[in-house]
């Protein structure tokens, strides 16, 4: 060892301090006001569903984020998960809202858009399907849903 050089030693942070810091952060972020004011606006106008089965499939797979009939699960009250849930619902309603149907005025209401999103597995998103097993549709159910949307969109 050369004169004046010292070996650097790694300083370890005790696990207890890390856990305590994480808990303190989780408690503090609960004060952030975003993501827990869950309001379901009134249903203004739904599509003219071609049949009840189409609406039922949309309720199972789409209404969680794409309607004003969102059922807010317990974890939607706990930050930071609540922030993600609120963001997803806000975005979903903005792009496509079955409770404020505008007959194709939104790009997301167009049957070809819905067909593409559903058949390519983009909707419902994987994280939603993992948290909501009822939203997992078989290939036949996906076909029924997109065909039903196409039928009522032509009316």
mmCIF file of C-alpha atoms in Angstrom:
data_model
loop_
_atom_site.group_PDB
_atom_site.id
_atom_site.type_symbol
_atom_site.label_atom_id
_atom_site.label_comp_id
_atom_site.label_asym_id
_atom_site.label_seq_id
_atom_site.Cartn_x
_atom_site.Cartn_y
_atom_site.Cartn_z
ATOM 1 C CA UNK A 1 0.000 0.000 0.000
ATOM 2 C CA UNK A 2 1.309 3.388 -0.936
ATOM 3 C CA UNK A 3 1.746 6.012 1.660
ATOM 4 C CA UNK A 4 -1.398 8.160 2.097
ATOM 5 C CA UNK A 5 -3.802 5.698 0.436
ATOM 6 C CA UNK A 6 -6.493 4.133 2.512
ATOM 7 C CA UNK A 7 -8.772 1.305 1.733
ATOM 8 C CA UNK A 8 -12.390 2.304 1.312
ATOM 9 C CA UNK A 9 -14.776 0.131 3.243
ATOM 10 C CA UNK A 10 -18.360 -0.402 2.231
ATOM 11 C CA UNK A 11 -20.774 0.929 4.744
ATOM 12 C CA UNK A 12 -23.901 -1.159 5.053
ATOM 13 C CA UNK A 13 -27.245 0.341 5.909
ATOM 14 C CA UNK A 14 -29.110 -1.856 8.373
ATOM 15 C CA UNK A 15 -32.212 -3.530 6.935
ATOM 16 C CA UNK A 16 -34.334 -2.102 9.751
ATOM 17 C CA UNK A 17 -33.560 1.456 8.662
ATOM 18 C CA UNK A 18 -34.465 0.675 5.057
ATOM 19 C CA UNK A 19 -37.787 -0.875 6.073
ATOM 20 C CA UNK A 20 -38.538 2.058 8.381
ATOM 21 C CA UNK A 21 -37.767 4.559 5.607
ATOM 22 C CA UNK A 22 -40.066 2.715 3.182
ATOM 23 C CA UNK A 23 -42.898 2.674 5.727
ATOM 24 C CA UNK A 24 -42.460 6.393 6.471
ATOM 25 C CA UNK A 25 -42.526 7.215 2.737
ATOM 26 C CA UNK A 26 -45.644 5.093 2.186
ATOM 27 C CA UNK A 27 -47.401 6.828 5.073
ATOM 28 C CA UNK A 28 -46.384 10.302 3.877
ATOM 29 C CA UNK A 29 -47.534 9.776 0.278
ATOM 30 C CA UNK A 30 -51.030 9.005 1.554
ATOM 31 C CA UNK A 31 -51.351 12.781 2.050
ATOM 32 C CA UNK A 32 -51.057 13.423 -1.695
ATOM 33 C CA UNK A 33 -54.610 14.360 -2.720
ATOM 34 C CA UNK A 34 -54.595 12.684 -6.159
ATOM 35 C CA UNK A 35 -56.151 9.313 -6.807
ATOM 36 C CA UNK A 36 -58.698 8.845 -4.043
ATOM 37 C CA UNK A 37 -61.549 11.148 -5.024
ATOM 38 C CA UNK A 38 -63.417 8.459 -6.902
ATOM 39 C CA UNK A 39 -66.448 9.957 -8.521
ATOM 40 C CA UNK A 40 -68.618 8.120 -10.974
ATOM 41 C CA UNK A 41 -70.383 10.787 -13.023
ATOM 42 C CA UNK A 42 -73.935 10.002 -14.104
ATOM 43 C CA UNK A 43 -74.502 7.790 -17.107
ATOM 44 C CA UNK A 44 -75.429 10.193 -19.910
ATOM 45 C CA UNK A 45 -76.104 7.876 -22.841
ATOM 46 C CA UNK A 46 -75.100 4.322 -23.510
ATOM 47 C CA UNK A 47 -74.787 2.824 -26.954
ATOM 48 C CA UNK A 48 -77.857 1.165 -28.432
ATOM 49 C CA UNK A 49 -76.577 -2.303 -27.536
ATOM 50 C CA UNK A 50 -77.400 -4.920 -30.149
ATOM 51 C CA UNK A 51 -78.163 -7.456 -27.404
ATOM 52 C CA UNK A 52 -77.696 -7.883 -23.636
ATOM 53 C CA UNK A 53 -74.786 -10.321 -24.114
ATOM 54 C CA UNK A 54 -72.691 -7.613 -25.804
ATOM 55 C CA UNK A 55 -73.261 -5.243 -22.895
ATOM 56 C CA UNK A 56 -72.407 -8.013 -20.418
ATOM 57 C CA UNK A 57 -69.080 -8.687 -22.169
ATOM 58 C CA UNK A 58 -68.302 -4.955 -22.218
ATOM 59 C CA UNK A 59 -69.174 -4.719 -18.516
ATOM 60 C CA UNK A 60 -66.799 -7.578 -17.685
ATOM 61 C CA UNK A 61 -63.862 -6.442 -19.796
ATOM 62 C CA UNK A 62 -64.260 -2.695 -20.380
ATOM 63 C CA UNK A 63 -66.509 -0.869 -17.909
ATOM 64 C CA UNK A 64 -63.838 -0.742 -15.177
ATOM 65 C CA UNK A 65 -62.032 2.047 -17.047
ATOM 66 C CA UNK A 66 -64.341 2.873 -19.964
ATOM 67 C CA UNK A 67 -67.583 3.819 -18.206
ATOM 68 C CA UNK A 68 -68.976 5.927 -15.401
ATOM 69 C CA UNK A 69 -69.858 2.711 -13.571
ATOM 70 C CA UNK A 70 -66.385 1.949 -12.248
ATOM 71 C CA UNK A 71 -66.273 -0.305 -9.202
ATOM 72 C CA UNK A 72 -63.380 1.084 -7.167
ATOM 73 C CA UNK A 73 -61.475 -1.724 -5.415
ATOM 74 C CA UNK A 74 -59.963 -1.229 -1.941
ATOM 75 C CA UNK A 75 -56.454 -0.765 -3.343
ATOM 76 C CA UNK A 76 -57.655 2.255 -5.328
ATOM 77 C CA UNK A 77 -57.605 4.095 -1.990
ATOM 78 C CA UNK A 78 -53.916 3.431 -1.252
ATOM 79 C CA UNK A 79 -51.136 5.518 -2.825
ATOM 80 C CA UNK A 80 -49.189 4.969 -5.024
ATOM 81 C CA UNK A 81 -51.514 2.313 -6.517
ATOM 82 C CA UNK A 82 -54.420 4.776 -6.311
ATOM 83 C CA UNK A 83 -52.515 7.153 -8.586
ATOM 84 C CA UNK A 84 -52.137 4.483 -11.260
ATOM 85 C CA UNK A 85 -55.772 3.383 -11.015
ATOM 86 C CA UNK A 86 -57.060 6.974 -11.198
ATOM 87 C CA UNK A 87 -54.816 7.736 -14.175
ATOM 88 C CA UNK A 88 -55.957 4.609 -16.030
ATOM 89 C CA UNK A 89 -59.651 5.365 -15.433
ATOM 90 C CA UNK A 90 -59.255 9.034 -16.417
ATOM 91 C CA UNK A 91 -57.450 8.054 -19.638
ATOM 92 C CA UNK A 92 -59.885 5.243 -20.359
ATOM 93 C CA UNK A 93 -62.935 7.470 -19.997
ATOM 94 C CA UNK A 94 -61.324 10.154 -22.141
ATOM 95 C CA UNK A 95 -60.663 7.754 -25.028
ATOM 96 C CA UNK A 96 -63.810 5.617 -24.836
ATOM 97 C CA UNK A 97 -66.718 5.959 -22.427
ATOM 98 C CA UNK A 98 -69.668 3.598 -22.742
ATOM 99 C CA UNK A 99 -71.592 5.863 -20.318
ATOM 100 C CA UNK A 100 -71.186 8.922 -22.543
ATOM 101 C CA UNK A 101 -71.466 7.372 -25.985
ATOM 102 C CA UNK A 102 -71.004 9.841 -28.823
ATOM 103 C CA UNK A 103 -71.602 7.588 -31.831
ATOM 104 C CA UNK A 104 -68.040 7.615 -33.080
ATOM 105 C CA UNK A 105 -67.139 11.201 -32.172
ATOM 106 C CA UNK A 106 -64.189 9.852 -30.177
ATOM 107 C CA UNK A 107 -61.619 7.832 -32.077
ATOM 108 C CA UNK A 108 -61.894 5.100 -29.432
ATOM 109 C CA UNK A 109 -65.600 4.600 -30.218
ATOM 110 C CA UNK A 110 -64.973 3.516 -33.773
ATOM 111 C CA UNK A 111 -65.639 -0.201 -34.237
ATOM 112 C CA UNK A 112 -62.359 -0.743 -36.091
ATOM 113 C CA UNK A 113 -60.419 0.792 -33.167
ATOM 114 C CA UNK A 114 -62.209 -1.414 -30.647
ATOM 115 C CA UNK A 115 -61.695 -4.484 -32.841
ATOM 116 C CA UNK A 116 -57.974 -3.802 -33.150
ATOM 117 C CA UNK A 117 -57.452 -3.169 -29.419
ATOM 118 C CA UNK A 118 -59.420 -6.241 -28.330
ATOM 119 C CA UNK A 119 -58.222 -8.749 -30.934
ATOM 120 C CA UNK A 120 -54.559 -7.773 -30.512
ATOM 121 C CA UNK A 121 -54.847 -8.250 -26.748
ATOM 122 C CA UNK A 122 -54.200 -4.591 -25.922
ATOM 123 C CA UNK A 123 -57.541 -4.284 -24.143
ATOM 124 C CA UNK A 124 -58.110 -5.019 -21.439
ATOM 125 C CA UNK A 125 -54.473 -4.471 -20.424
ATOM 126 C CA UNK A 126 -52.523 -7.295 -18.805
ATOM 127 C CA UNK A 127 -52.386 -5.646 -15.360
ATOM 128 C CA UNK A 128 -56.165 -5.225 -15.395
ATOM 129 C CA UNK A 129 -56.687 -8.853 -16.437
ATOM 130 C CA UNK A 130 -54.394 -10.021 -13.629
ATOM 131 C CA UNK A 131 -56.336 -8.028 -11.016
ATOM 132 C CA UNK A 132 -59.757 -8.796 -12.542
ATOM 133 C CA UNK A 133 -59.938 -12.404 -13.780
ATOM 134 C CA UNK A 134 -63.518 -11.871 -15.009
ATOM 135 C CA UNK A 135 -62.113 -9.467 -17.627
ATOM 136 C CA UNK A 136 -60.251 -12.283 -19.383
ATOM 137 C CA UNK A 137 -62.235 -13.079 -22.498
ATOM 138 C CA UNK A 138 -61.886 -16.162 -24.647
ATOM 139 C CA UNK A 139 -61.240 -15.705 -28.348
ATOM 140 C CA UNK A 140 -64.911 -16.452 -29.003
ATOM 141 C CA UNK A 141 -66.021 -13.856 -26.441
ATOM 142 C CA UNK A 142 -63.671 -11.276 -27.951
ATOM 143 C CA UNK A 143 -65.211 -11.966 -31.357
ATOM 144 C CA UNK A 144 -68.729 -11.649 -29.911
ATOM 145 C CA UNK A 145 -67.829 -8.335 -28.283
ATOM 146 C CA UNK A 146 -66.252 -6.710 -31.330
ATOM 147 C CA UNK A 147 -68.970 -8.029 -33.650
ATOM 148 C CA UNK A 148 -71.644 -6.682 -31.284
ATOM 149 C CA UNK A 149 -69.942 -3.275 -31.174
ATOM 150 C CA UNK A 150 -69.790 -3.239 -34.969
ATOM 151 C CA UNK A 151 -73.525 -4.064 -35.157
ATOM 152 C CA UNK A 152 -74.707 -1.330 -32.794
ATOM 153 C CA UNK A 153 -72.296 1.191 -34.313
ATOM 154 C CA UNK A 154 -73.979 0.777 -37.709
ATOM 155 C CA UNK A 155 -77.370 1.733 -36.299
#
